[in-house]
Coordinates of N, CA and C and ligand atoms in Angstrom, one line a residue:
X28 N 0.8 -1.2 0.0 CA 0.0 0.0 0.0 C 0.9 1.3 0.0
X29 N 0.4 2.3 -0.2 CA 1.1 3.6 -0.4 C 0.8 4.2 0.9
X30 N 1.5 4.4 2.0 CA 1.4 4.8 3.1 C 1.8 5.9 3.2
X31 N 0.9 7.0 3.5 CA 1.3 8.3 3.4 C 1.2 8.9 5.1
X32 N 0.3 8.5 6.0 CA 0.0 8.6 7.3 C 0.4 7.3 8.3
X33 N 1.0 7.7 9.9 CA 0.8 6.2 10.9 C 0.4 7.4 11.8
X34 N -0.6 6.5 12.6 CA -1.5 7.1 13.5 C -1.3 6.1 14.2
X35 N -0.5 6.4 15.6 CA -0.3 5.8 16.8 C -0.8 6.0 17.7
X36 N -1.7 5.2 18.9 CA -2.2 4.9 19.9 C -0.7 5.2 20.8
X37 N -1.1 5.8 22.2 CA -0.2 6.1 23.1 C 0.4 5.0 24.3
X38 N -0.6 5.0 25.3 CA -0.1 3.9 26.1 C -0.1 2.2 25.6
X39 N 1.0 2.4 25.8 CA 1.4 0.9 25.4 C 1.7 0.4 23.9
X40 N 1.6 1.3 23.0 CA 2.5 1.4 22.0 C 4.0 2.5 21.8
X41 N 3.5 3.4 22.7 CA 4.8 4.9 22.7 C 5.4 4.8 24.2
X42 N 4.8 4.8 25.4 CA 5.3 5.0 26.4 C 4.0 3.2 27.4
X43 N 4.8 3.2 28.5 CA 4.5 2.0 29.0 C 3.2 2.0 30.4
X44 N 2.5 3.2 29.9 CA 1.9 3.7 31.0 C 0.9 3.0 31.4
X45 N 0.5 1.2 31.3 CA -0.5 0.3 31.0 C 0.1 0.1 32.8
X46 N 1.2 0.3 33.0 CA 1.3 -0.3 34.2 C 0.7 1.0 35.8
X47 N 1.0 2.3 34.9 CA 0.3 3.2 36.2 C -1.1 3.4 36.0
X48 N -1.6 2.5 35.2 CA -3.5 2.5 34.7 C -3.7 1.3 35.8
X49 N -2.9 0.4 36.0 CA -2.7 -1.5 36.5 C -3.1 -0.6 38.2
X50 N -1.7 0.1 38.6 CA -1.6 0.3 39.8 C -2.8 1.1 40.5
X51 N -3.2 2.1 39.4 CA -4.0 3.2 40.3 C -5.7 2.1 40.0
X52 N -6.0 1.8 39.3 CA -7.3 0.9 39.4 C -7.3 0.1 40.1
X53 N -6.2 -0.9 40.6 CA -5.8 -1.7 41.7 C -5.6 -1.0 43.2
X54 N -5.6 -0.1 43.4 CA -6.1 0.7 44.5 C -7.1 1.0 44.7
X55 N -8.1 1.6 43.5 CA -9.2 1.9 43.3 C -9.9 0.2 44.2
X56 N -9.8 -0.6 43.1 CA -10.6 -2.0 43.6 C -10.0 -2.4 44.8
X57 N -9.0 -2.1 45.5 CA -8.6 -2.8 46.8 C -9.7 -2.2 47.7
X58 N -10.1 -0.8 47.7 CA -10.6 0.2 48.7 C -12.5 -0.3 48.6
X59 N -12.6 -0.7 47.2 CA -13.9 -1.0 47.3 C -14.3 -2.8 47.2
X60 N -13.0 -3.0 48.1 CA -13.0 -5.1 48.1 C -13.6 -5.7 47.2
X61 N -12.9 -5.3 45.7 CA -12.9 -5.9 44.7 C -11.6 -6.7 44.5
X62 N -11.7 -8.1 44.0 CA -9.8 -8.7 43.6 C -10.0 -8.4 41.9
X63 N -9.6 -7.6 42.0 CA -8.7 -6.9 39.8 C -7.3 -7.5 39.9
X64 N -7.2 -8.3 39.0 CA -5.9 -9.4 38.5 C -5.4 -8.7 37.4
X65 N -4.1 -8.7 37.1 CA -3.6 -8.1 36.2 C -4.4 -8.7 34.5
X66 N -4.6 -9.5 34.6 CA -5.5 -10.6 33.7 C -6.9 -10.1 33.0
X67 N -7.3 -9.2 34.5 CA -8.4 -8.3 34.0 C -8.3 -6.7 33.2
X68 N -6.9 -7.0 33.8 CA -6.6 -5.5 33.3 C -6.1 -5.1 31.7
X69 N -6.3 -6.8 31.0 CA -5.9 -6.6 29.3 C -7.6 -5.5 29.1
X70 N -8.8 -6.3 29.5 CA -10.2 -5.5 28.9 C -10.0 -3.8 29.4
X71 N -9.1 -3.5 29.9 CA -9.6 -1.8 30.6 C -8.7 -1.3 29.1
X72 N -7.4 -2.1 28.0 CA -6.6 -1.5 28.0 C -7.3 -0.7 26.5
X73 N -7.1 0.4 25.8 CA -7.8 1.3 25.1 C -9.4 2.0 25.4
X74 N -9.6 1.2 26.8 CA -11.6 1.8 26.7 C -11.5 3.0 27.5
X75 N -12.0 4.1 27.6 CA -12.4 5.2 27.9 C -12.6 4.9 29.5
X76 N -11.8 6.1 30.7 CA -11.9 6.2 32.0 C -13.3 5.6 32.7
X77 N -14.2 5.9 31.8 CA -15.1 5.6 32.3 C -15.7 4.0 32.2
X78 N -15.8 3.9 31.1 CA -15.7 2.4 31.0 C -15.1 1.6 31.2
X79 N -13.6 1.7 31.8 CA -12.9 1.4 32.3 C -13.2 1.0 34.0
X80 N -13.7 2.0 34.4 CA -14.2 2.0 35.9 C -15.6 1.0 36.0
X81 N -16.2 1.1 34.8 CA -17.3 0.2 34.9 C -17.4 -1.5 34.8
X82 N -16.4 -1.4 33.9 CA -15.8 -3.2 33.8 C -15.2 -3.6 35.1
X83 N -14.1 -2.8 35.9 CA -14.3 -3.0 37.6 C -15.4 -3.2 38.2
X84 N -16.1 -2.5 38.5 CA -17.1 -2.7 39.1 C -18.2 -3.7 38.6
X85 N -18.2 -4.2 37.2 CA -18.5 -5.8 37.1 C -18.1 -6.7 37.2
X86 N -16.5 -6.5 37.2 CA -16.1 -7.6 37.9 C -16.2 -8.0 39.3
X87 N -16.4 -6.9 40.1 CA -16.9 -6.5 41.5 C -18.3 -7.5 41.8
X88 N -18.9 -6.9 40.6 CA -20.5 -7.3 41.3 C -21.1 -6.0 41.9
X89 N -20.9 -4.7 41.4 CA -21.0 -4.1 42.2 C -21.5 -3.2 41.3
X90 N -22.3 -1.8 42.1 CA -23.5 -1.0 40.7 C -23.1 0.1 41.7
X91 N -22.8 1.5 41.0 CA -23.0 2.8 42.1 C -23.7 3.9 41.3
X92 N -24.1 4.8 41.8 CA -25.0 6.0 40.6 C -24.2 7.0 40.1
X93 N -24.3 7.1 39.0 CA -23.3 8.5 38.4 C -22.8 9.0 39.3
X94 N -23.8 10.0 40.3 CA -22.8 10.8 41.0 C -21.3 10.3 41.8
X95 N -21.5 8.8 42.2 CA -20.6 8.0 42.7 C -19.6 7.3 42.0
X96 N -20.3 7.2 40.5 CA -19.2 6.8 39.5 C -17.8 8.0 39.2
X97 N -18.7 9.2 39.2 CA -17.8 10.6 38.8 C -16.5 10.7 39.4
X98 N -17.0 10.4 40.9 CA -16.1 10.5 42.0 C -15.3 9.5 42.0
X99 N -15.1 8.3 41.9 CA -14.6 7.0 42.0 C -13.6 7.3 40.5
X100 N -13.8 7.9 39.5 CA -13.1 7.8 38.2 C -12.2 8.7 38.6
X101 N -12.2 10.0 39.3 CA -12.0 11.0 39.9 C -10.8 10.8 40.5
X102 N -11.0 10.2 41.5 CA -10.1 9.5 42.5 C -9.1 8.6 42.0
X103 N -8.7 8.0 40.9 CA -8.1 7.0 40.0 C -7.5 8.1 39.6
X104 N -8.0 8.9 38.8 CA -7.6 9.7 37.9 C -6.1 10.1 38.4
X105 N -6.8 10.8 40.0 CA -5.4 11.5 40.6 C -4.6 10.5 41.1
X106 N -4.4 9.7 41.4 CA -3.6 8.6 41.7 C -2.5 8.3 40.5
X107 N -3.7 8.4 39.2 CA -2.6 8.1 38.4 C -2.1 9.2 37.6
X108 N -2.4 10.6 37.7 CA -2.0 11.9 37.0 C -0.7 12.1 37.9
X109 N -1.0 11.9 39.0 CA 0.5 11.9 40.2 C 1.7 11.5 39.9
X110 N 1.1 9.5 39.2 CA 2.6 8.8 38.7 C 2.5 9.8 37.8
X111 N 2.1 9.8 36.5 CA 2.8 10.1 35.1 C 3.7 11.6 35.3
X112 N 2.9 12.6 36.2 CA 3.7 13.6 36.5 C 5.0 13.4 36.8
X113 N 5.8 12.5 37.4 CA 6.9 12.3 37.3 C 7.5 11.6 36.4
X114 N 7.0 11.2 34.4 CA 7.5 10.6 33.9 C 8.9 11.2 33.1
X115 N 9.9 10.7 33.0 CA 10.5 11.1 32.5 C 11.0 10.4 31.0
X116 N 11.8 11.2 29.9 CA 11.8 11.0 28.7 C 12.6 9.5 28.1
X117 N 13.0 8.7 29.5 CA 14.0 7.5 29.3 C 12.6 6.3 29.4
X118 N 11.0 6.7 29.7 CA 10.0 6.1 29.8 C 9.5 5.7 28.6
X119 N 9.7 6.4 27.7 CA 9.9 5.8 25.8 C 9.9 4.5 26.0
X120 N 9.2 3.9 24.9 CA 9.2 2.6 24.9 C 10.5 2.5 23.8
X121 N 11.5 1.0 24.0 CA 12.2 0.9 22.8 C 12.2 0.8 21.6
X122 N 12.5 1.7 20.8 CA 12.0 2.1 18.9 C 11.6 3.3 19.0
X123 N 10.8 3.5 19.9 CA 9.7 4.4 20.0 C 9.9 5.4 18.7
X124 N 10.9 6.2 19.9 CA 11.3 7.9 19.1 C 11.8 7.3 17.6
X125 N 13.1 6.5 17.8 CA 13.6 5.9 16.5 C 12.6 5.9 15.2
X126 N 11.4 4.9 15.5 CA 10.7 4.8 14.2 C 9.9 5.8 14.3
X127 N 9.4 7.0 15.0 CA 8.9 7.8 14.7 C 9.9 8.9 14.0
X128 N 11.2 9.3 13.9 CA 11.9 9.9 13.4 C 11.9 9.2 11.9
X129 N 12.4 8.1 12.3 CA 12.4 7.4 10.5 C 10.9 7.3 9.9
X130 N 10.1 7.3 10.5 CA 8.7 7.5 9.7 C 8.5 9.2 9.0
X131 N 8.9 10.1 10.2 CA 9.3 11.9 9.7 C 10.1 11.8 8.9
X132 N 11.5 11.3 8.5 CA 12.0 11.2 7.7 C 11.7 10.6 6.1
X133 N 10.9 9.9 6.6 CA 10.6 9.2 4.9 C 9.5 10.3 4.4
X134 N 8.9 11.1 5.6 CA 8.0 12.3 4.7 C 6.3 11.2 5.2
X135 N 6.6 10.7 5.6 CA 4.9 10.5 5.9 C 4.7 11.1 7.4
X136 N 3.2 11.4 7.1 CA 3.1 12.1 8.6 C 2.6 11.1 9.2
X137 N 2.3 12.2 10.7 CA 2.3 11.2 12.1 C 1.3 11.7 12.3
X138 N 0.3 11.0 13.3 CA -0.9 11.4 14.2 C -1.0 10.8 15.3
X139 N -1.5 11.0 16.6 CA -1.6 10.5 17.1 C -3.0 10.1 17.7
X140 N -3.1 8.8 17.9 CA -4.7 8.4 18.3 C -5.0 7.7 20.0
X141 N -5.4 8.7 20.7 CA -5.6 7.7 22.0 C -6.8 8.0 22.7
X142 N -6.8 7.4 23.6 CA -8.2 7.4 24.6 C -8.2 8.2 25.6
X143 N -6.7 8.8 26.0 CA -6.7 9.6 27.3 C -6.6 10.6 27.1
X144 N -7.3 11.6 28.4 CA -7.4 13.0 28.5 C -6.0 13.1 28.9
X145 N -5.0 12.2 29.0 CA -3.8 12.7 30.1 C -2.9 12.5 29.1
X146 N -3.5 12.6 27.7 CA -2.3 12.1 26.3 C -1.5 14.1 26.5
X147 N -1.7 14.7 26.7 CA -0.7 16.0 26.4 C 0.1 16.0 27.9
X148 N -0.1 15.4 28.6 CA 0.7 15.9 29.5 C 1.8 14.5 29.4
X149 N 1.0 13.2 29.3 CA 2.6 11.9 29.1 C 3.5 13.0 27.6
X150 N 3.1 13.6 26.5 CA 3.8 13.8 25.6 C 4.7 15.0 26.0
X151 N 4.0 15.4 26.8 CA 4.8 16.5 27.3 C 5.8 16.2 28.5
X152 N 5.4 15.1 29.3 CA 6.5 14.8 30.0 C 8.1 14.1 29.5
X153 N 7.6 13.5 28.3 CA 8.7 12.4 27.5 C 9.1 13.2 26.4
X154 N 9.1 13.9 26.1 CA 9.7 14.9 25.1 C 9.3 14.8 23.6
X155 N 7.9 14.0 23.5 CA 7.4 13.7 22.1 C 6.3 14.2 21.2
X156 N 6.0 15.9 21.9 CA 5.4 17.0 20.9 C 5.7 17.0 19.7
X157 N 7.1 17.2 19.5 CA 7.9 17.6 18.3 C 7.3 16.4 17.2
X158 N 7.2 15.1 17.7 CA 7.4 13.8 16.1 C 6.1 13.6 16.0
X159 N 4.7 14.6 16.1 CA 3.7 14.7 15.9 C 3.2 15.7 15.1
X160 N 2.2 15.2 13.9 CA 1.7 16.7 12.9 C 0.5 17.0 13.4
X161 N -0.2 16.2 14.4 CA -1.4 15.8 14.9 C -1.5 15.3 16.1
X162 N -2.2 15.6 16.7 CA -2.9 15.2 18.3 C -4.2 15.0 18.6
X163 N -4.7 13.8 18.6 CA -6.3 13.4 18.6 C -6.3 12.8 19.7
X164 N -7.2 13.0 21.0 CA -6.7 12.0 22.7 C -8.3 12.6 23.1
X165 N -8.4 11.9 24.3 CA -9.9 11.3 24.7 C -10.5 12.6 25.0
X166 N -9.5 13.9 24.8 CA -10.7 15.4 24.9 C -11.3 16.0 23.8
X167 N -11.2 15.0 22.7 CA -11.3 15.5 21.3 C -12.3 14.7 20.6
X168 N -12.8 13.5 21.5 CA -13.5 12.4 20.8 C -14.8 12.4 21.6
X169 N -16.2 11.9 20.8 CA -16.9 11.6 21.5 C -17.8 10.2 21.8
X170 N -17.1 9.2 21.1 CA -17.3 7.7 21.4 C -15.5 7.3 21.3
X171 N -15.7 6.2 22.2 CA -14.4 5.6 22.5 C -14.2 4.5 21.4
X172 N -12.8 3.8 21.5 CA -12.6 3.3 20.7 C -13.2 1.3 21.1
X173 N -13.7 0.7 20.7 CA -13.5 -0.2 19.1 C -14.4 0.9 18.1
X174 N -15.7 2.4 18.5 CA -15.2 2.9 17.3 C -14.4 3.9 16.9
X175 N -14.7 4.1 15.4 CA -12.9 4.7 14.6 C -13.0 6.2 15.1
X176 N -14.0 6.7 15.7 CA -13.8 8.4 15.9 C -12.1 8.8 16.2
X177 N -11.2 8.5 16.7 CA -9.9 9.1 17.3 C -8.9 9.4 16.1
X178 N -9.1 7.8 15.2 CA -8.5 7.9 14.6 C -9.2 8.6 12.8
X179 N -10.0 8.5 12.7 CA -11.0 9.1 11.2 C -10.3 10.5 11.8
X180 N -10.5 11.0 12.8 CA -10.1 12.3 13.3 C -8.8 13.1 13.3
X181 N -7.6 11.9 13.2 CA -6.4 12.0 12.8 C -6.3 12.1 11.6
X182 N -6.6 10.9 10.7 CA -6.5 11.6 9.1 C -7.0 12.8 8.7
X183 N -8.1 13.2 9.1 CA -8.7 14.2 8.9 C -8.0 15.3 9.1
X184 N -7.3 15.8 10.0 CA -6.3 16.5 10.6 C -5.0 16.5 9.7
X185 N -4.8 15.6 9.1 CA -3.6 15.0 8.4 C -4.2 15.6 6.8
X186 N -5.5 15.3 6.8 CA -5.5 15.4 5.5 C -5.6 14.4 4.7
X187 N -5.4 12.9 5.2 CA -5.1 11.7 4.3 C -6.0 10.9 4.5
X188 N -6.3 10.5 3.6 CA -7.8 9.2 3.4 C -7.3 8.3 4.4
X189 N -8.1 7.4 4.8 CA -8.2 6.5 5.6 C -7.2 5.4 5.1
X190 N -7.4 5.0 3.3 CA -7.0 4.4 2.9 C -5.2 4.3 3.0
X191 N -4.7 5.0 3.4 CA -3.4 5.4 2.9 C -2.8 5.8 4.2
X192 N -3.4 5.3 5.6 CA -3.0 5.4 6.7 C -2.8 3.9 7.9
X193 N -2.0 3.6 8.4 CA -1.5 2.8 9.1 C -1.8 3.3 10.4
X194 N -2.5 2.5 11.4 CA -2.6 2.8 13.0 C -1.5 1.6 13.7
X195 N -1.1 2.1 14.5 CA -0.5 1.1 15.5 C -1.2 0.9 16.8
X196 N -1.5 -0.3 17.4 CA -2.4 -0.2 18.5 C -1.5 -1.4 19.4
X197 N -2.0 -1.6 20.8 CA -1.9 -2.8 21.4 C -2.7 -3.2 22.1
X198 N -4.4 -2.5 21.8 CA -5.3 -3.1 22.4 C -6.1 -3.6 21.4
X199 N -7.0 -4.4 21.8 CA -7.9 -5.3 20.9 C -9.2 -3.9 19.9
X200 N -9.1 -3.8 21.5 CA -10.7 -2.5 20.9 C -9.8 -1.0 19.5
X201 N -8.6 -0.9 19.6 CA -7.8 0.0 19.0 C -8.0 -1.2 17.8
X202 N -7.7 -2.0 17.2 CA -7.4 -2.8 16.5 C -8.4 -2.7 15.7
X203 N -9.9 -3.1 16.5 CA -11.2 -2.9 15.7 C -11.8 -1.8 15.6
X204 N -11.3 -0.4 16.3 CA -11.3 0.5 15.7 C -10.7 1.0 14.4
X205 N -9.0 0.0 14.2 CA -8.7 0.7 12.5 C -9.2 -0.1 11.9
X206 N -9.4 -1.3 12.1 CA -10.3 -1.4 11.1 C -11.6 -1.4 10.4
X207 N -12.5 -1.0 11.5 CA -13.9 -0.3 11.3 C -13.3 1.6 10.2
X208 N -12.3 1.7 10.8 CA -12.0 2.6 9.9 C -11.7 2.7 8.6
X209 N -11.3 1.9 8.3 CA -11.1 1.5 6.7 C -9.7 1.6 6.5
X210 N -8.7 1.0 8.0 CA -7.1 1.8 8.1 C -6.7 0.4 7.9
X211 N -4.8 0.2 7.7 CA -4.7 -1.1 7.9 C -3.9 -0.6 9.4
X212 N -3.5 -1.9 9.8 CA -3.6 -2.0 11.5 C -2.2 -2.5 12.0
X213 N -1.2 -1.7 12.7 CA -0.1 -2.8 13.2 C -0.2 -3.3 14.5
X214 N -0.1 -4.5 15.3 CA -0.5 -5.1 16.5 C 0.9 -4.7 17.0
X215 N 0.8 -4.1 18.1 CA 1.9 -3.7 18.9 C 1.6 -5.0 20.1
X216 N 2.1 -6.5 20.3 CA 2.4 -7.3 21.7 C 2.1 -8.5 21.1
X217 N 1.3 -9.5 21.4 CA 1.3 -11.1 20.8 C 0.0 -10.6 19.9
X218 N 0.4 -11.9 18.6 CA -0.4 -12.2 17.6 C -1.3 -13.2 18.4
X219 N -1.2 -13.7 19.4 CA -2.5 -13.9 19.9 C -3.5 -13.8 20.3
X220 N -3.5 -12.4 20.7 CA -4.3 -11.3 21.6 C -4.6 -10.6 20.3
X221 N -4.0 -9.8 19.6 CA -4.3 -9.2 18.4 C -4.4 -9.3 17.3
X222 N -4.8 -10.6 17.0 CA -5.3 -11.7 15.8 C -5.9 -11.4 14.6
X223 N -6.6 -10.2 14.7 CA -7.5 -9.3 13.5 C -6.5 -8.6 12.5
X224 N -5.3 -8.0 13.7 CA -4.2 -7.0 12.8 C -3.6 -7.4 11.7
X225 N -3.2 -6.5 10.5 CA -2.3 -6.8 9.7 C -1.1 -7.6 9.7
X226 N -0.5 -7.2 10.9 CA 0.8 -7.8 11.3 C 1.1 -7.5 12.2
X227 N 2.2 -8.3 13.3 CA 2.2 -7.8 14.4 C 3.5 -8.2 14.9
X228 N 3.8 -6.8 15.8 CA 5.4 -7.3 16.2 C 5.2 -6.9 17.7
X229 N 6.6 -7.2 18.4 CA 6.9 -7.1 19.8 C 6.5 -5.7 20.1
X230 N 6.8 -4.9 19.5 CA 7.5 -3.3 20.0 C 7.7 -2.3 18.6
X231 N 7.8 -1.1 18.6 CA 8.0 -0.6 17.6 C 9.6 -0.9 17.2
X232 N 10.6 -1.2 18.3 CA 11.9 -1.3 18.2 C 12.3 -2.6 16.7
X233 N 11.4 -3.2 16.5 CA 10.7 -4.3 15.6 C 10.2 -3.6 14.3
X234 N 10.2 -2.4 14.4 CA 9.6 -1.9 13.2 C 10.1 -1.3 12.0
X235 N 10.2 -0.8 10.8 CA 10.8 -0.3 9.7 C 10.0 0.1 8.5
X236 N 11.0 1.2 7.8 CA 10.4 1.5 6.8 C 9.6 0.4 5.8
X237 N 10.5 -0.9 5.0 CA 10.5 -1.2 4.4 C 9.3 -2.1 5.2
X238 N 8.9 -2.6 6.3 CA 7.8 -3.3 7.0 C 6.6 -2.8 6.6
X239 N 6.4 -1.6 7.0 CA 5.6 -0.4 6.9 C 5.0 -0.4 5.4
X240 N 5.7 -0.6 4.0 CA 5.6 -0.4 2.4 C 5.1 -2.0 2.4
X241 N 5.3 -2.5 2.7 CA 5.2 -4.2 2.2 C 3.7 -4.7 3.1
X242 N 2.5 -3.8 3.4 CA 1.5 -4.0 3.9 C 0.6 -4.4 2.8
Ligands
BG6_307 C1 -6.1 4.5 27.0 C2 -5.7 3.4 27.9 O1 -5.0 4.9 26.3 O2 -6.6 5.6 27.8 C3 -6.9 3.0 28.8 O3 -5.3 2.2 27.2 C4 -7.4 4.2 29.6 O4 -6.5 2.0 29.7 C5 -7.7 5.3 28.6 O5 -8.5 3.9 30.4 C6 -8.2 6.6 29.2 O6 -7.2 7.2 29.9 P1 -7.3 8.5 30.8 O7 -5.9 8.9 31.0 O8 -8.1 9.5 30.1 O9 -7.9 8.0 32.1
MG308 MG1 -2.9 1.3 24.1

C-alpha cells in the first residue's frame, strides 16, 4: 500500500503507562473489596476512563450512581495523574522515538490516536510533541474506541484518506477501531491477543520502513 500517514495509539504502544493504569485501578478496587488481576486489566486497555471503571465494578458485582461513579473515576484519575507527572523521557518505549523519526523522515506524517485525556501531559513529559503533525486524545472524541472516531479524526487533521494510513495499537478495541476505519492496523504485543491486525510485532523497536511499504 502507499502509506502516506501512521496514527499511533499512546499507552502501550509509545510510552508504558498500562502499568500506572494496573496500579492506580488496583487501588481503586482494593478500597472498594474488589480482587482486579492483572489478567483483567488486558479488557480496561484502550476503553475510555469511564468504562474502564465500569468493567471494575463488574467484575466486582457491584452497581454505584453516576454521581458515585464521577467520583470513583476522579479519585483514580489523581492517583494516576500523580505517577505520570513524574514521567521522565527515558520512559519511551524501545523504537519508540527511532521509528517515529524514520517515519518523519521518509515524509509520511504522524498522528496520534488515543483514549486519554492525560495524552498531552505523558507527551509533554517524555519529550514527544515535536514527532507529531497531529494530536487526537480522549478530549477531542466523542465515542471511545473499538469505534474509529480518534482515529478518522487524525486523518482528517492530516489530510489523508483512511486508505493510505496505518494505525499502531496494542489493544484489541484500538485494533477494531482501525479497522472499522477503513485503516490497515499494526499489532503492537502477541499475535494472539491481536489476531485481526495486519501484522504484528513485539514493540515498535521491531519496526521499519520497508515493514511499513510491504503492507
Ligand atoms: C487508554 C488506555 O490509552 O486511555 C486505557 O489504554 C485508559 O487503559 C484510557 O482507560 C483513558 O485514559 P485516561 O488517561 O483518560 O484516564
Ligand atoms: Mg494502548
Amino acid at each position: 500500500m502507499n502509506v502516506k500517514a501512521c496514527i499511533f495509539d499512546l499507552d502501550g504502544v509509545i510510552v508504558d503507562t498500562a502499568v500506572y493504569h494496573f496500579k492506580s485501578w488496583k487501588r481503586l478496587a482494593d478500597e472498594l473489596g474488589i480482587n482486579f488481576t492483572l489478567h483483567d486489566n488486558e479488557r480496561l486497555k484502550g476503553v475510555s476512563r469511564m468504562r474502564s471503571l465500569e468493567i471494575v465494578l463488574e467484575i466486582g458485582h457491584q452497581t454505584k450512581t453516576e454521581a458515585e461513579k464521577q467520583e470513583l473515576a476522579t479519585r483514580k484519575n489523581e492517583w494516576y495523574t500523580e505517577m505520570i507527572s513524574k514521567m521522565k523521557p527515558d520512559e519511551v518505549l524501545p523504537g519508540a522515538r527511532e521509528f517515529l523519526q524514520q517515519v518523519k523522515n521518509a515524509g509520511i506524517k504522524t498522528a496520534l490516536g488515543s483514549a486519554s485525556k492525560n495524552a498531552g501531559t505523558i507527551l509533554e513529559k517524555t519529550g514527544l510533541i515535536p514527532f507529531f503533525d497531529a494530536i487526537v486524545d480522549g478530549n477531542h472524541v466523542a465515542t471511545a474506541k473499538p469505534d474509529p472516531e480518534v482515529f478518522l479524526k487524525g486523518a482528517e487533521a492530516l489530510k489523508i484518506e483512511p486508505a493510505n494510513c496505518v494505525v499502531f495499537e496494542d489493544a484489541i478495541a484500538g485494533v477494531e477501531a482501525a479497522l472499522a476505519g477503513g485503516m490497515k492496523v499494526i499489532g503492537i504485543g502477541s499475535g494472539e491477543i491481536l489476531n485481526k491486525a495486519d501484522l504484528v510485532v513485539s514493540g515498535l523497536d521491531k519496526m521499519n520502513i520497508d515493514k511499513l511499504n510491504s503492507l
